Coordinates of C-alpha atoms in Angstrom, one line a residue:
E1 CA 0.1 -50.5 10.9
G2 CA 2.6 -50.1 8.2
A3 CA 2.1 -52.8 5.7
T4 CA 3.0 -51.9 2.2
K5 CA 2.1 -54.9 0.1
F6 CA -1.3 -56.7 -0.1
I7 CA -0.5 -60.5 -0.9
E8 CA -2.7 -63.2 -2.5
Y9 CA -1.5 -66.8 -2.0
R10 CA -3.3 -69.2 -4.5
V11 CA -2.9 -73.0 -3.9
R12 CA -4.0 -75.3 -6.6
G13 CA -3.8 -79.1 -7.5
A14 CA -4.2 -80.2 -3.6
R15 CA -5.9 -83.4 -2.9
S16 CA -8.7 -81.5 -0.8
K17 CA -10.0 -78.0 -0.1
K18 CA -8.8 -78.6 3.5
D19 CA -5.5 -79.3 2.6
A20 CA -5.2 -76.2 0.0
R21 CA -6.6 -73.9 2.7
T22 CA -4.3 -75.1 5.4
I23 CA -1.3 -74.5 3.1
A24 CA -2.4 -71.1 1.6
R25 CA -3.0 -70.1 5.3
T26 CA 0.4 -71.3 6.6
I27 CA 2.3 -69.7 4.0
S28 CA 0.3 -66.4 4.4
D29 CA 1.1 -66.5 8.2
S30 CA 4.8 -67.1 7.5
T31 CA 7.0 -64.1 9.1
L32 CA 9.8 -65.0 6.9
V33 CA 7.6 -65.1 3.6
K34 CA 6.3 -61.8 4.7
A35 CA 9.7 -60.3 5.3
A36 CA 10.9 -61.7 2.1
M37 CA 7.9 -59.8 0.3
F38 CA 8.6 -56.7 2.0
G39 CA 12.3 -56.9 0.7
R40 CA 11.3 -57.8 -2.8
D41 CA 13.1 -60.9 -2.5
P42 CA 12.1 -64.1 -4.5
N43 CA 12.9 -66.5 -1.8
W44 CA 11.3 -69.6 -3.1
G45 CA 12.9 -71.7 -0.4
R46 CA 10.8 -69.6 2.2
V47 CA 7.4 -70.2 0.6
L48 CA 8.3 -74.0 0.0
C49 CA 9.6 -74.2 3.8
A50 CA 6.2 -72.7 4.7
A51 CA 4.1 -75.0 2.8
G52 CA 5.8 -77.8 4.2
N53 CA 5.5 -76.8 7.5
A54 CA 1.6 -77.1 7.2
D55 CA 1.6 -80.5 8.1
V56 CA 0.0 -81.7 4.7
D57 CA 1.6 -84.4 2.8
L58 CA 3.1 -83.1 -0.3
D59 CA 5.8 -83.7 -2.5
P60 CA 8.2 -80.8 -3.2
S61 CA 9.5 -82.6 -6.4
K62 CA 6.2 -81.9 -7.9
V63 CA 5.4 -78.4 -7.1
D64 CA 5.3 -75.7 -9.5
L65 CA 5.7 -72.0 -8.0
F66 CA 5.0 -68.7 -9.6
M67 CA 5.6 -65.1 -8.2
G68 CA 4.6 -61.5 -9.4
D69 CA 2.1 -59.1 -9.6
T70 CA -1.6 -59.0 -10.7
S71 CA -0.3 -58.6 -14.2
R72 CA 2.5 -61.0 -14.8
Q73 CA 3.8 -64.0 -13.2
M74 CA 6.9 -65.5 -13.3
Q75 CA 7.8 -69.4 -13.0
V76 CA 10.2 -69.8 -10.0
L77 CA 9.9 -73.6 -9.5
D78 CA 9.1 -76.0 -12.0
R79 CA 8.4 -79.6 -10.4
G80 CA 10.4 -78.6 -7.6
A81 CA 13.5 -77.5 -9.5
P82 CA 14.6 -73.8 -9.6
V83 CA 13.6 -72.2 -12.9
D84 CA 16.7 -70.1 -14.6
L85 CA 15.1 -66.5 -14.6
D86 CA 15.7 -62.9 -14.7
R87 CA 15.6 -62.4 -10.7
N88 CA 16.0 -58.5 -11.4
A89 CA 12.8 -58.7 -13.5
L90 CA 11.1 -60.6 -10.9
K91 CA 12.2 -58.2 -8.3
K92 CA 10.5 -55.2 -10.2
L93 CA 7.5 -57.2 -10.2
L94 CA 7.6 -57.7 -6.1
R95 CA 7.9 -53.9 -5.9
N96 CA 4.1 -53.5 -6.5
S97 CA 1.7 -53.1 -3.8
H98 CA -0.4 -56.2 -4.8
I99 CA 1.6 -59.5 -5.1
Q100 CA 0.3 -62.9 -5.9
I101 CA 2.0 -66.1 -5.0
D102 CA 0.8 -69.3 -6.9
L103 CA 1.7 -72.7 -5.9
D104 CA 0.7 -75.8 -8.0
L105 CA 1.0 -79.1 -5.7
H106 CA -0.1 -81.4 -8.8
E107 CA -1.5 -83.8 -6.1
G108 CA -5.2 -83.3 -7.0
R109 CA -8.1 -80.8 -8.1
A110 CA -8.6 -78.8 -5.0
T111 CA -7.8 -75.1 -4.8
A112 CA -7.8 -72.2 -2.0
V113 CA -6.7 -68.5 -1.5
A114 CA -5.4 -67.0 1.3
W115 CA -4.6 -63.3 1.9
G116 CA -2.0 -61.3 3.9
A117 CA 0.2 -58.2 4.2
D118 CA 4.0 -58.0 4.1
L119 CA 6.3 -57.6 7.3
S120 CA 7.9 -54.0 6.8
T121 CA 10.0 -52.0 9.2
D122 CA 7.2 -49.6 10.2
Y123 CA 5.1 -52.8 11.2
V124 CA 7.5 -54.0 13.5
L125 CA 8.4 -50.5 14.9
F126 CA 4.9 -49.6 15.5
N127 CA 3.9 -52.9 17.4
S128 CA 7.1 -52.9 19.5
V129 CA 6.3 -49.5 21.0
Y130 CA 2.4 -50.1 21.0
T131 CA 0.8 -51.1 24.6
T132 CA -2.7 -52.6 25.3

């Protein structure tokens, strides 16, 4: 239906498996994160905002965030603070069809993975004219 990227969301360091799953799924369901990945925009604010919407206690000042493809990840947040990085290099990694977003909460030992796709203009167009 027009998706251009497969996105793997990995959450680690959660207090429980349920918390990790909830956060991973909430991020993967975020239309703003999906749109950012389509646009190759390493917008950490959208990812952190989605994680915060998961209705799970987390401390943003502890969060590490990594983005990239299956061969290379770049750290975007270090304990909640933006990392000085080469945004153009990261945008090149986000061009690939398989993207990884890793979030370490530093709250516990639980992990989870969720999968999703980007939100492309083709997807929006297809679904805007599709009638059931």
